[in-house]
Tab-separated table of C-alpha atoms in Angstrom:
chain	number	residue	atom	x	y	z
A	575	MET	CA	-71.652	-19.563	4.179
A	576	GLU	CA	-71.404	-20.620	0.558
A	577	LYS	CA	-70.091	-24.114	-0.060
A	578	ARG	CA	-66.768	-24.652	-1.835
A	579	PHE	CA	-66.345	-27.445	-4.336
A	580	ALA	CA	-63.233	-28.743	-6.061
A	581	ILE	CA	-62.795	-30.710	-9.245
A	582	ALA	CA	-60.324	-33.641	-8.865
A	583	TYR	CA	-58.754	-35.948	-11.440
A	584	ASP	CA	-57.493	-39.315	-10.284
A	585	GLY	CA	-57.867	-38.109	-6.699
A	586	PHE	CA	-55.819	-34.941	-7.118
A	587	VAL	CA	-57.596	-31.590	-6.789
A	588	GLN	CA	-56.993	-29.514	-9.965
A	589	SER	CA	-59.266	-26.541	-9.360
A	590	GLN	CA	-61.360	-25.176	-6.579
A	591	SER	CA	-63.682	-22.227	-6.372
A	592	MET	CA	-66.812	-20.974	-4.726
A	593	MET	CA	-69.534	-22.671	-6.623
A	594	THR	CA	-72.853	-24.232	-5.970
A	595	LEU	CA	-73.345	-27.938	-6.424
A	596	ASP	CA	-75.300	-27.235	-9.564
A	597	GLU	CA	-72.342	-25.289	-10.985
A	598	ALA	CA	-69.950	-28.108	-9.971
A	599	LYS	CA	-72.238	-30.571	-11.807
A	600	VAL	CA	-71.982	-28.526	-14.989
A	601	VAL	CA	-68.167	-28.375	-14.859
A	602	TRP	CA	-67.964	-32.083	-14.034
A	603	SER	CA	-70.232	-32.996	-16.920
A	604	GLU	CA	-68.156	-30.956	-19.338
A	605	LYS	CA	-64.904	-32.521	-18.135
A	606	ILE	CA	-66.145	-36.153	-18.430
A	607	LYS	CA	-66.933	-35.542	-22.095
A	608	ASN	CA	-63.224	-35.797	-22.794
A	609	ARG	CA	-62.968	-39.203	-24.424
A	610	LEU	CA	-59.514	-39.724	-22.866
A	611	LEU	CA	-60.905	-39.296	-19.345
A	612	TYR	CA	-63.044	-41.954	-17.703
A	613	GLU	CA	-66.052	-40.672	-15.716
A	614	TYR	CA	-64.773	-42.186	-12.540
A	615	ASP	CA	-61.378	-40.408	-12.895
A	616	CYS	CA	-63.069	-37.085	-12.398
A	617	SER	CA	-64.820	-36.310	-9.095
A	618	VAL	CA	-66.173	-33.381	-7.127
A	619	TYR	CA	-65.141	-32.805	-3.560
A	620	GLU	CA	-66.986	-30.598	-1.067
A	621	LEU	CA	-64.463	-28.588	1.014
A	622	ASP	CA	-64.768	-26.802	4.380
A	623	GLU	CA	-63.511	-23.307	5.087
A	624	ASN	CA	-60.035	-24.698	5.698
A	625	LYS	CA	-59.971	-26.449	2.285
A	626	LYS	CA	-60.237	-29.848	3.888
A	627	ILE	CA	-62.335	-32.477	2.181
A	628	VAL	CA	-65.747	-32.857	3.802
A	629	ARG	CA	-67.044	-35.479	1.370
A	630	VAL	CA	-66.788	-36.768	-2.133
A	631	VAL	CA	-69.996	-35.986	-3.979
A	632	PRO	CA	-71.422	-39.364	-5.059
A	633	TYR	CA	-71.584	-40.235	-8.758
A	634	GLU	CA	-75.352	-40.688	-8.513
A	635	GLU	CA	-75.768	-37.168	-7.113
A	636	LEU	CA	-73.689	-35.670	-9.941
A	637	ARG	CA	-75.792	-37.465	-12.585
A	638	ALA	CA	-79.119	-36.339	-11.017
């Protein structure tokens, strides 16, 4: 099964889709370039098949 990731701002999920972690990293890195948004205000969540949060992808993993 393909993993589902969601982009969240200030802890609220804004969008979710079927994407790989690498795709989620690209979306995240584009979003944090907004000078009005702090890097830590935007996060990536891994979701299960029921759209429940499995984990928050760590900042270090997103920057790698």
